[in-house]
GROMACS .gro file of C-alpha atoms in nm:
model
  433
    1MET     CA    1   9.807   9.066   6.900
    2ASP     CA    2   9.871   8.761   7.114
    3MET     CA    3   9.967   8.950   7.429
    4THR     CA    4   9.880   8.903   7.799
    5GLU     CA    5   9.639   9.189   7.889
    6GLY     CA    6   9.934   9.294   8.156
    7GLU     CA    7  10.113   9.397   7.790
    8TYR     CA    8   9.811   9.490   7.655
    9ARG     CA    9   9.787   9.761   7.984
   10LEU     CA   10  10.186   9.845   7.910
   11ASN     CA   11  10.126   9.934   7.608
   12GLY     CA   12   9.785  10.176   7.700
   13ILE     CA   13   9.585   9.903   7.588
   14TYR     CA   14   9.245   9.835   7.775
   15LYS     CA   15   8.968   9.630   7.707
   16GLN     CA   16   8.700   9.774   7.682
   17ARG     CA   17   8.292   9.746   7.856
   18GLN     CA   18   8.212   9.644   7.523
   19PRO     CA   19   8.341   9.319   7.424
   20GLY     CA   20   8.495   9.273   7.112
   21PHE     CA   21   8.645   9.716   7.148
   22TYR     CA   22   8.995   9.789   7.275
   23LEU     CA   23   9.035  10.171   7.385
   24GLN     CA   24   9.380  10.309   7.341
   25ARG     CA   25   9.556  10.585   7.606
   26ILE     CA   26   9.835  10.829   7.487
   27LYS     CA   27  10.054  10.991   7.662
   28LEU     CA   28  10.128  11.395   7.692
   29PRO     CA   29  10.393  11.481   7.847
   30ALA     CA   30  10.236  11.792   7.998
   31GLY     CA   31   9.963  11.783   7.767
   32VAL     CA   32  10.141  11.890   7.512
   33ILE     CA   33  10.098  11.773   7.101
   34SER     CA   34  10.216  11.889   6.753
   35ALA     CA   35   9.964  11.975   6.524
   36GLU     CA   36  10.132  11.664   6.307
   37GLN     CA   37  10.038  11.504   6.536
   38ALA     CA   38   9.718  11.573   6.597
   39VAL     CA   39   9.655  11.551   6.233
   40LYS     CA   40   9.780  11.215   6.307
   41VAL     CA   41   9.565  11.102   6.556
   42ALA     CA   42   9.262  11.248   6.347
   43GLU     CA   43   9.305  11.054   6.078
   44ILE     CA   44   9.350  10.728   6.266
   45VAL     CA   45   8.976  10.773   6.462
   46ASP     CA   46   8.830  10.864   6.132
   47ARG     CA   47   8.938  10.550   5.997
   48TYR     CA   48   9.029  10.304   6.312
   49ALA     CA   49   8.789  10.481   6.708
   50ARG     CA   50   8.440  10.565   6.533
   51GLY     CA   51   8.601  10.992   6.466
   52ARG     CA   52   8.600  10.990   6.829
   53ILE     CA   53   8.840  11.030   7.075
   54HIS     CA   54   8.814  11.166   7.472
   55LEU     CA   55   9.069  11.408   7.599
   56THR     CA   56   9.151  11.235   8.029
   57SER     CA   57   9.171  11.417   8.306
   58ARG     CA   58   9.513  11.357   8.291
   59GLY     CA   59   9.628  11.579   8.035
   60SER     CA   60   9.598  11.279   7.792
   61MET     CA   61   9.429  11.098   7.512
   62GLU     CA   62   9.172  10.787   7.476
   63LEU     CA   63   9.124  10.606   7.114
   64HIS     CA   64   8.783  10.400   7.205
   65TRP     CA   65   8.621  10.142   6.997
   66LEU     CA   66   8.945   9.961   6.859
   67ASN     CA   67   8.904   9.624   6.731
   68GLU     CA   68   9.197   9.399   6.800
   69ALA     CA   69   9.323   9.331   6.494
   70ASP     CA   70   9.367   9.720   6.397
   71LEU     CA   71   9.626   9.758   6.738
   72PRO     CA   72   9.973   9.697   6.524
   73GLU     CA   73   9.871   9.965   6.334
   74VAL     CA   74   9.728  10.251   6.546
   75ALA     CA   75   9.997  10.187   6.755
   76ARG     CA   76  10.280  10.180   6.387
   77GLN     CA   77  10.147  10.482   6.229
   78LEU     CA   78  10.071  10.646   6.651
   79ALA     CA   79  10.485  10.639   6.653
   80MET     CA   80  10.575  10.740   6.326
   81VAL     CA   81  10.509  11.101   6.469
   82GLY     CA   82  10.622  10.983   6.791
   83LEU     CA   83  10.366  10.893   6.935
   84THR     CA   84  10.416  10.629   7.243
   85GLY     CA   85  10.084  10.419   7.481
   86ARG     CA   86  10.377  10.272   7.710
   87GLY     CA   87  10.334  10.247   8.057
   88ALA     CA   88  10.002  10.474   8.032
   89CYS     CA   89   9.830  10.209   8.225
   90GLY     CA   90   9.954   9.890   8.409
   91GLY     CA   91  10.223   9.858   8.662
   92ALA     CA   92  10.433  10.191   8.569
   93VAL     CA   93  10.470  10.596   8.557
   94ARG     CA   94  10.170  10.723   8.353
   95GLY     CA   95  10.217  11.080   8.193
   96VAL     CA   96  10.354  11.282   8.383
   97VAL     CA   97  10.096  11.585   8.366
   98CYS     CA   98  10.149  11.983   8.403
   99GLY     CA   99   9.842  12.169   8.500
  100SER     CA  100   9.972  12.499   8.538
  101LEU     CA  101  10.109  12.575   8.187
  102SER     CA  102  10.000  12.943   8.160
  103ALA     CA  103  10.226  13.017   8.410
  104ALA     CA  104  10.570  13.236   8.367
  105THR     CA  105  10.742  12.903   8.472
  106SER     CA  106  10.564  12.669   8.198
  107PRO     CA  107  10.868  12.691   7.954
  108ARG     CA  108  11.048  12.560   8.257
  109LEU     CA  109  10.842  12.336   8.384
  110GLU     CA  110  10.754  12.155   8.043
  111ALA     CA  111  11.142  12.100   7.973
  112LEU     CA  112  11.057  11.882   8.349
  113VAL     CA  113  10.832  11.732   8.251
  114ARG     CA  114  10.985  11.592   7.950
  115THR     CA  115  11.262  11.490   8.131
  116ILE     CA  116  11.045  11.264   8.374
  117HIS     CA  117  10.848  11.165   8.098
  118CYS     CA  118  11.209  11.037   7.820
  119TYR     CA  119  11.363  10.896   8.178
  120PHE     CA  120  11.041  10.660   8.260
  121THR     CA  121  10.888  10.525   7.957
  122ALA     CA  122  10.981  10.307   7.805
  123ASN     CA  123  11.217  10.212   8.134
  124PRO     CA  124  11.213   9.792   8.208
  125ARG     CA  125  11.306   9.896   8.550
  126PHE     CA  126  10.976  10.072   8.609
  127GLU     CA  127  10.748   9.832   8.450
  128THR     CA  128  10.688   9.617   8.706
  129LEU     CA  129  10.557   9.836   8.923
  130PRO     CA  130  10.255   9.736   9.188
  131LYS     CA  131  10.017   9.951   9.046
  132LYS     CA  132  10.021  10.270   8.899
  133PHE     CA  133  10.322  10.627   8.963
  134LYS     CA  134  10.134  10.930   8.885
  135ILE     CA  135  10.402  11.225   8.810
  136ALA     CA  136  10.260  11.548   8.855
  137VAL     CA  137  10.429  11.936   8.841
  138GLU     CA  138  10.284  12.214   8.940
  139ALA     CA  139  10.358  12.611   8.928
  140ASP     CA  140  10.244  12.587   9.279
  141THR     CA  141   9.944  12.448   9.517
  142LEU     CA  142   9.682  12.675   9.470
  143SER     CA  143   9.480  12.337   9.325
  144GLY     CA  144   9.508  12.085   9.571
  145ARG     CA  145   9.650  11.931   9.296
  146HIS     CA  146   9.961  11.764   9.401
  147MET     CA  147   9.819  11.609   9.667
  148ILE     CA  148   9.645  11.376   9.543
  149GLN     CA  149   9.954  11.271   9.283
  150ASP     CA  150  10.216  10.897   9.373
  151LEU     CA  151  10.470  11.243   9.374
  152ALA     CA  152  10.409  11.606   9.228
  153LEU     CA  153  10.706  11.903   9.230
  154VAL     CA  154  10.669  12.214   9.340
  155PRO     CA  155  10.864  12.525   9.251
  156ALA     CA  156  11.014  12.610   9.574
  157THR     CA  157  11.329  12.966   9.621
  158ALA     CA  158  11.676  12.763   9.692
  159GLY     CA  159  11.898  12.984   9.836
  160SER     CA  160  12.181  12.990   9.572
  161GLY     CA  161  11.866  13.079   9.378
  162ALA     CA  162  11.870  12.796   9.164
  163ALA     CA  163  11.642  12.578   9.009
  164ALA     CA  164  11.438  12.375   9.305
  165TYR     CA  165  11.160  12.204   9.403
  166ASP     CA  166  10.904  12.082   9.656
  167VAL     CA  167  10.833  11.656   9.724
  168TRP     CA  168  10.487  11.615   9.805
  169THR     CA  169  10.397  11.236   9.774
  170ALA     CA  170  10.176  10.954   9.807
  171GLY     CA  171   9.869  11.126   9.767
  172GLY     CA  172   9.566  10.978   9.584
  173LEU     CA  173   9.230  10.887   9.575
  174GLY     CA  174   8.921  10.627   9.461
  175ARG     CA  175   8.771  10.444   9.705
  176GLU     CA  176   9.054  10.582  10.020
  177PRO     CA  177   9.136  10.942   9.951
  178GLN     CA  178   9.460  11.038  10.089
  179PRO     CA  179   9.613  11.354  10.059
  180GLY     CA  180   9.937  11.350   9.947
  181PHE     CA  181  10.297  11.486  10.193
  182LEU     CA  182  10.533  11.777  10.150
  183LEU     CA  183  10.864  11.466  10.207
  184ALA     CA  184  11.119  11.714  10.046
  185ALA     CA  185  11.187  12.144  10.049
  186ALA     CA  186  11.324  12.282   9.763
  187VAL     CA  187  11.521  12.017   9.614
  188ALA     CA  188  11.761  12.052   9.378
  189GLU     CA  189  11.648  12.094   8.973
  190GLU     CA  190  11.888  11.794   8.904
  191LEU     CA  191  11.812  11.604   9.239
  192ILE     CA  192  11.529  11.542   9.108
  193LEU     CA  193  11.517  11.163   8.898
  194PRO     CA  194  11.799  11.023   9.209
  195LEU     CA  195  11.514  11.129   9.412
  196ILE     CA  196  11.113  11.029   9.217
  197GLU     CA  197  11.418  10.667   9.150
  198ALA     CA  198  11.387  10.621   9.518
  199VAL     CA  199  11.041  10.657   9.618
  200ILE     CA  200  10.999  10.409   9.305
  201GLY     CA  201  11.250  10.176   9.484
  202ILE     CA  202  11.120  10.160   9.812
  203TYR     CA  203  10.738  10.132   9.673
  204ALA     CA  204  10.869   9.865   9.480
  205ALA     CA  205  10.970   9.660   9.735
  206ARG     CA  206  10.760   9.725  10.058
  207THR     CA  207  10.426   9.689   9.883
  208PRO     CA  208  10.190   9.493   9.767
  209ALA     CA  209  10.073   9.406   9.471
  210GLY     CA  210   9.747   9.591   9.321
  211LYS     CA  211   9.826   9.880   9.647
  212ARG     CA  212   9.894  10.250   9.562
  213LEU     CA  213  10.232  10.422   9.794
  214LYS     CA  214   9.956  10.553   9.992
  215HIS     CA  215   9.870  10.229  10.131
  216LEU     CA  216  10.241  10.177  10.215
  217LEU     CA  217  10.241  10.477  10.394
  218LEU     CA  218   9.935  10.441  10.537
  219GLU     CA  219  10.167  10.157  10.727
  220ILE     CA  220  10.512  10.294  10.848
  221GLY     CA  221  10.459  10.672  10.861
  222GLN     CA  222  10.547  11.007  10.728
  223GLU     CA  223  10.889  10.967  10.849
  224GLU     CA  224  11.001  10.592  10.853
  225PHE     CA  225  10.902  10.728  10.418
  226ARG     CA  226  11.115  10.949  10.463
  227SER     CA  227  11.424  10.784  10.630
  228LEU     CA  228  11.357  10.478  10.362
  229VAL     CA  229  11.422  10.714  10.136
  230MET     CA  230  11.643  10.917  10.160
  231GLY     CA  231  11.840  10.656  10.255
  232ALA     CA  232  11.816  10.506  10.007
  233ALA     CA  233  11.860  10.791   9.776
  234ALA     CA  234  12.152  10.851   9.578
  235LEU     CA  235  12.111  11.259   9.521
  236SER     CA  236  12.379  11.276   9.272
  237PRO     CA  237  12.264  11.371   8.950
  238PRO     CA  238  12.282  11.182   8.680
  239SER     CA  239  12.563  11.231   8.422
  240SER     CA  240  12.270  11.286   8.106
  241TYR     CA  241  12.148  11.505   8.343
  242GLY     CA  242  12.036  11.840   8.125
  243LYS     CA  243  12.210  12.130   8.307
  244ASN     CA  244  11.954  12.423   8.159
  245LEU     CA  245  11.622  12.256   8.060
  246ALA     CA  246  11.509  12.560   8.012
  247ALA     CA  247  11.745  12.677   7.744
  248VAL     CA  248  11.486  12.644   7.318
  249LEU     CA  249  11.186  12.700   7.538
  250LEU     CA  250  11.211  13.046   7.773
  251PRO     CA  251  10.933  13.313   7.761
  252GLU     CA  252  10.945  13.549   7.541
  253PRO     CA  253  10.938  13.929   7.652
  254GLY     CA  254  10.731  14.087   7.811
  255GLY     CA  255  10.565  13.819   7.998
  256THR     CA  256  10.382  13.486   7.882
  257PRO     CA  257  10.224  13.436   7.537
  258ARG     CA  258   9.900  13.480   7.542
  259ARG     CA  259   9.618  13.156   7.612
  260LEU     CA  260   9.310  13.095   7.355
  261GLN     CA  261   9.062  12.779   7.500
  262ALA     CA  262   8.866  12.551   7.300
  263GLY     CA  263   8.591  12.379   7.574
  264VAL     CA  264   8.553  12.001   7.455
  265PHE     CA  265   8.230  11.878   7.693
  266ALA     CA  266   8.330  11.619   7.915
  267GLY     CA  267   8.655  11.598   7.716
  268GLU     CA  268   8.516  11.393   7.389
  269LEU     CA  269   8.605  11.525   7.061
  270SER     CA  270   8.577  11.443   6.707
  271GLY     CA  271   8.894  11.352   6.418
  272SER     CA  272   8.732  11.695   6.157
  273GLU     CA  273   8.777  11.887   6.580
  274LEU     CA  274   9.025  11.799   6.588
  275HIS     CA  275   9.148  11.807   6.280
  276ALA     CA  276   9.017  12.176   6.276
  277LEU     CA  277   9.206  12.244   6.570
  278ALA     CA  278   9.540  12.107   6.460
  279ALA     CA  279   9.490  12.407   6.183
  280MET     CA  280   9.427  12.680   6.355
  281ALA     CA  281   9.670  12.565   6.614
  282ALA     CA  282   9.968  12.567   6.299
  283LYS     CA  283   9.842  12.910   6.233
  284TRP     CA  284   9.848  13.133   6.507
  285ALA     CA  285  10.022  12.907   6.802
  286GLY     CA  286  10.414  12.800   6.643
  287GLY     CA  287  10.172  12.424   6.492
  288VAL     CA  288  10.136  12.359   6.891
  289MET     CA  289   9.863  12.255   7.157
  290VAL     CA  290   9.798  12.126   7.515
  291VAL     CA  291   9.542  11.904   7.632
  292THR     CA  292   9.479  12.042   7.947
  293THR     CA  293   9.380  11.857   8.281
  294GLU     CA  294   9.031  12.035   8.267
  295GLN     CA  295   8.949  11.837   7.905
  296ASN     CA  296   8.963  12.063   7.719
  297ILE     CA  297   9.261  12.198   7.380
  298VAL     CA  298   9.492  12.515   7.484
  299CYS     CA  299   9.731  12.728   7.259
  300HIS     CA  300   9.930  12.973   7.382
  301LEU     CA  301   9.929  13.250   7.117
  302PRO     CA  302  10.259  13.437   7.080
  303SER     CA  303  10.249  13.794   7.160
  304ALA     CA  304  10.260  13.927   6.711
  305THR     CA  305   9.927  13.711   6.722
  306ASP     CA  306   9.639  13.846   6.622
  307VAL     CA  307   9.366  13.783   6.937
  308ASN     CA  308   9.047  13.844   6.818
  309ALA     CA  309   9.128  13.648   6.445
  310ALA     CA  310   9.240  13.341   6.602
  311ARG     CA  311   8.943  13.369   6.831
  312GLN     CA  312   8.776  13.350   6.512
  313GLU     CA  313   8.917  13.122   6.317
  314LEU     CA  314   8.794  12.897   6.668
  315VAL     CA  315   8.480  12.978   6.606
  316TYR     CA  316   8.481  12.874   6.263
  317ALA     CA  317   8.635  12.585   6.426
  318GLY     CA  318   8.321  12.455   6.609
  319PHE     CA  319   8.409  12.661   6.956
  320ALA     CA  320   8.192  12.927   6.923
  321GLY     CA  321   8.193  13.006   7.337
  322ILE     CA  322   7.760  13.058   7.360
  323SER     CA  323   7.609  12.649   7.458
  324ARG     CA  324   7.634  12.562   7.801
  325GLN     CA  325   7.764  12.294   7.779
  326GLU     CA  326   8.099  12.521   7.663
  327ARG     CA  327   8.012  12.798   7.877
  328VAL     CA  328   8.042  12.513   8.250
  329ASP     CA  329   8.411  12.369   8.306
  330PHE     CA  330   8.311  12.039   8.435
  331ARG     CA  331   8.607  11.764   8.427
  332VAL     CA  332   8.379  11.364   8.317
  333CYS     CA  333   8.477  11.011   8.246
  334PRO     CA  334   8.323  10.800   8.006
  335GLY     CA  335   8.159  10.559   8.283
  336SER     CA  336   7.961  10.329   8.153
  337HIS     CA  337   8.004  10.489   7.735
  338GLU     CA  338   8.286  10.277   7.704
  339CYS     CA  339   8.437  10.180   8.012
  340ARG     CA  340   8.448   9.853   8.202
  341MET     CA  341   8.445  10.060   8.523
  342GLY     CA  342   8.129  10.231   8.427
  343LEU     CA  343   7.842  10.250   8.643
  344THR     CA  344   7.594  10.535   8.583
  345LEU     CA  345   7.637  10.708   8.173
  346THR     CA  346   7.787  11.041   8.284
  347ARG     CA  347   7.775  11.214   7.965
  348ALA     CA  348   7.413  11.139   7.937
  349LEU     CA  349   7.352  11.228   8.342
  350ALA     CA  350   7.620  11.561   8.345
  351LEU     CA  351   7.469  11.684   8.010
  352GLU     CA  352   7.155  11.755   8.222
  353ILE     CA  353   7.306  11.870   8.557
  354VAL     CA  354   7.454  12.173   8.322
  355ALA     CA  355   7.041  12.190   8.203
  356LEU     CA  356   6.945  12.196   8.520
  357SER     CA  357   7.215  12.417   8.663
  358GLY     CA  358   7.140  12.784   8.705
  359PRO     CA  359   7.312  13.126   8.721
  360VAL     CA  360   7.587  13.059   9.049
  361GLY     CA  361   7.594  12.634   8.914
  362MET     CA  362   7.709  12.786   8.618
  363LYS     CA  363   8.001  12.945   8.755
  364LEU     CA  364   8.062  12.618   8.964
  365ARG     CA  365   8.372  12.364   8.891
  366TRP     CA  366   8.210  11.990   8.905
  367ALA     CA  367   8.401  11.705   8.828
  368LEU     CA  368   8.145  11.356   8.803
  369SER     CA  369   8.357  11.009   8.797
  370GLY     CA  370   8.157  10.703   8.622
  371CYS     CA  371   8.321  10.519   8.987
  372PRO     CA  372   8.439  10.496   9.234
  373ASN     CA  373   8.781  10.489   9.121
  374SER     CA  374   8.694  10.901   9.157
  375CYS     CA  375   8.978  11.008   8.819
  376THR     CA  376   8.804  11.351   8.683
  377ARG     CA  377   8.900  11.423   9.124
  378PRO     CA  378   8.568  11.487   9.208
  379GLN     CA  379   8.700  11.607   9.518
  380LEU     CA  380   8.882  11.893   9.406
  381ALA     CA  381   8.596  11.998   9.237
  382ASP     CA  382   8.362  12.270   9.389
  383VAL     CA  383   8.081  12.020   9.297
  384GLY     CA  384   8.166  11.672   9.285
  385ILE     CA  385   8.048  11.412   9.242
  386VAL     CA  386   8.098  10.985   9.225
  387VAL     CA  387   7.888  10.723   9.092
  388SER     CA  388   7.977  10.461   9.440
  389ARG     CA  389   7.751  10.217   9.367
  390LEU     CA  390   7.513   9.983   9.222
  391VAL     CA  391   7.203   9.915   9.404
  392ASN     CA  392   6.910   9.665   9.257
  393GLU     CA  393   6.574   9.800   9.243
  394GLU     CA  394   6.264   9.633   9.123
  395GLY     CA  395   6.426   9.403   8.918
  396GLU     CA  396   6.737   9.668   8.845
  397ARG     CA  397   7.030   9.741   8.934
  398THR     CA  398   7.088  10.144   8.937
  399ALA     CA  399   7.283  10.451   9.022
  400ARG     CA  400   7.380  10.534   9.311
  401PHE     CA  401   7.629  10.937   9.421
  402ASP     CA  402   7.780  11.066   9.642
  403LEU     CA  403   7.763  11.420   9.638
  404TYR     CA  404   8.060  11.649   9.774
  405ARG     CA  405   8.131  12.005   9.764
  406GLY     CA  406   8.407  12.199   9.778
  407ASN     CA  407   8.465  12.426  10.078
  408GLY     CA  408   8.717  12.640   9.904
  409SER     CA  409   9.063  12.531  10.183
  410ASP     CA  410   9.312  12.320  10.023
  411SER     CA  411   9.194  12.024  10.129
  412PHE     CA  412   8.995  11.769  10.039
  413ALA     CA  413   8.603  11.823   9.935
  414THR     CA  414   8.314  11.744  10.176
  415ALA     CA  415   8.127  11.454  10.142
  416VAL     CA  416   7.747  11.643  10.174
  417GLY     CA  417   7.544  11.333  10.082
  418ARG     CA  418   7.571  10.945   9.990
  419GLY     CA  419   7.396  10.711   9.782
  420LEU     CA  420   7.119  10.918   9.620
  421SER     CA  421   6.914  10.825   9.416
  422GLN     CA  422   6.934  11.045   9.017
  423GLU     CA  423   6.640  11.194   9.140
  424GLU     CA  424   6.816  11.310   9.452
  425LEU     CA  425   7.076  11.381   9.296
  426LEU     CA  426   6.952  11.627   9.089
  427ARG     CA  427   6.694  11.799   9.311
  428GLU     CA  428   7.035  11.911   9.543
  429VAL     CA  429   7.148  11.998   9.133
  430ILE     CA  430   6.923  12.280   9.160
  431ALA     CA  431   6.935  12.336   9.428
  432ILE     CA  432   7.267  12.446   9.429
  433GLY     CA  433   7.085  12.709   9.129
   0.00000   0.00000   0.00000
């Protein structure tokens, strides 16, 4: 493929840590993927990607170990089943996540995510942004995920009873964590797209290349930013906007479908495992699976489903739920296994941490980020670990770790240790119990 690195990124492709290899990221709006699409991904990874898929903490998929010559064919095969990596990397609107698909409102939230995804993906007006722009739709604020997005939508109650959303903006983690702020309350659903456009327009016009929206907020403050956005927003719905987004996605009478989860440690899944999960979803869950922001796969079972039989088939697929790594809630990025930014072998370290965790530790939510970019949201975990830097030690470069502990509030976790060696970190893990 005769493309620049910027063009690669715009198509969801990054160079891997290992020279000559690439990763392809696949955007999954709200993490939803059909059984047919999952089978195609499994076939692709078995042929081109050493049989492995990485489930990301934003509900997308990554294929590693791709040869450059195979990238066009991989993209072609993904497109055959309606999948794309366009905008999954680079200065574009990234994959739109929905971390609350087990909520009663999930059909409407998923419909809104799909509308946003379709509007911004491959739209050239939003592919030359200063840096990535992340959007999330959340059922509530309990997870804290609304605080770390460039723009987040949380359902609100409008005076008329119509669908409306509180709009949060300018959050982010990385080296300079900053919680987002409430830009506007109870915005009518049909006005969401023009408001997002206004936010992105101000960001693109006023922010230097390589900077996130949160950096603009530090310069001009919340009130000036709010004034700029509201002055720029043409708050009328686009002519193509659907008035009843959830018309074909209403929940069944009697409540939300039941949830069956396949725990995927560190987000690492084989092609054969994905193929088995696709078959299970086709049989028991209407042919639909969800890649969650916790790096697992969930199926929502209709009310008439035999849950025990479906659960037994999950066991046959290799997800018995009995190993320590299956039972612990642990978000893990690829780290230096594949990522150019990675500073340590994250999966190996995560396995060591799980082995040392006591009864208390096994019940906690963990997150390990292999570099300061904090892709796994360590500041929103009960125990968060960030590889902060490398230091020279006896002629070798070794990793140093920052350790965070959640405080049970709606704020970011607090750093309780900085610059720890791996041995010091593991001692802290044992002390957690």
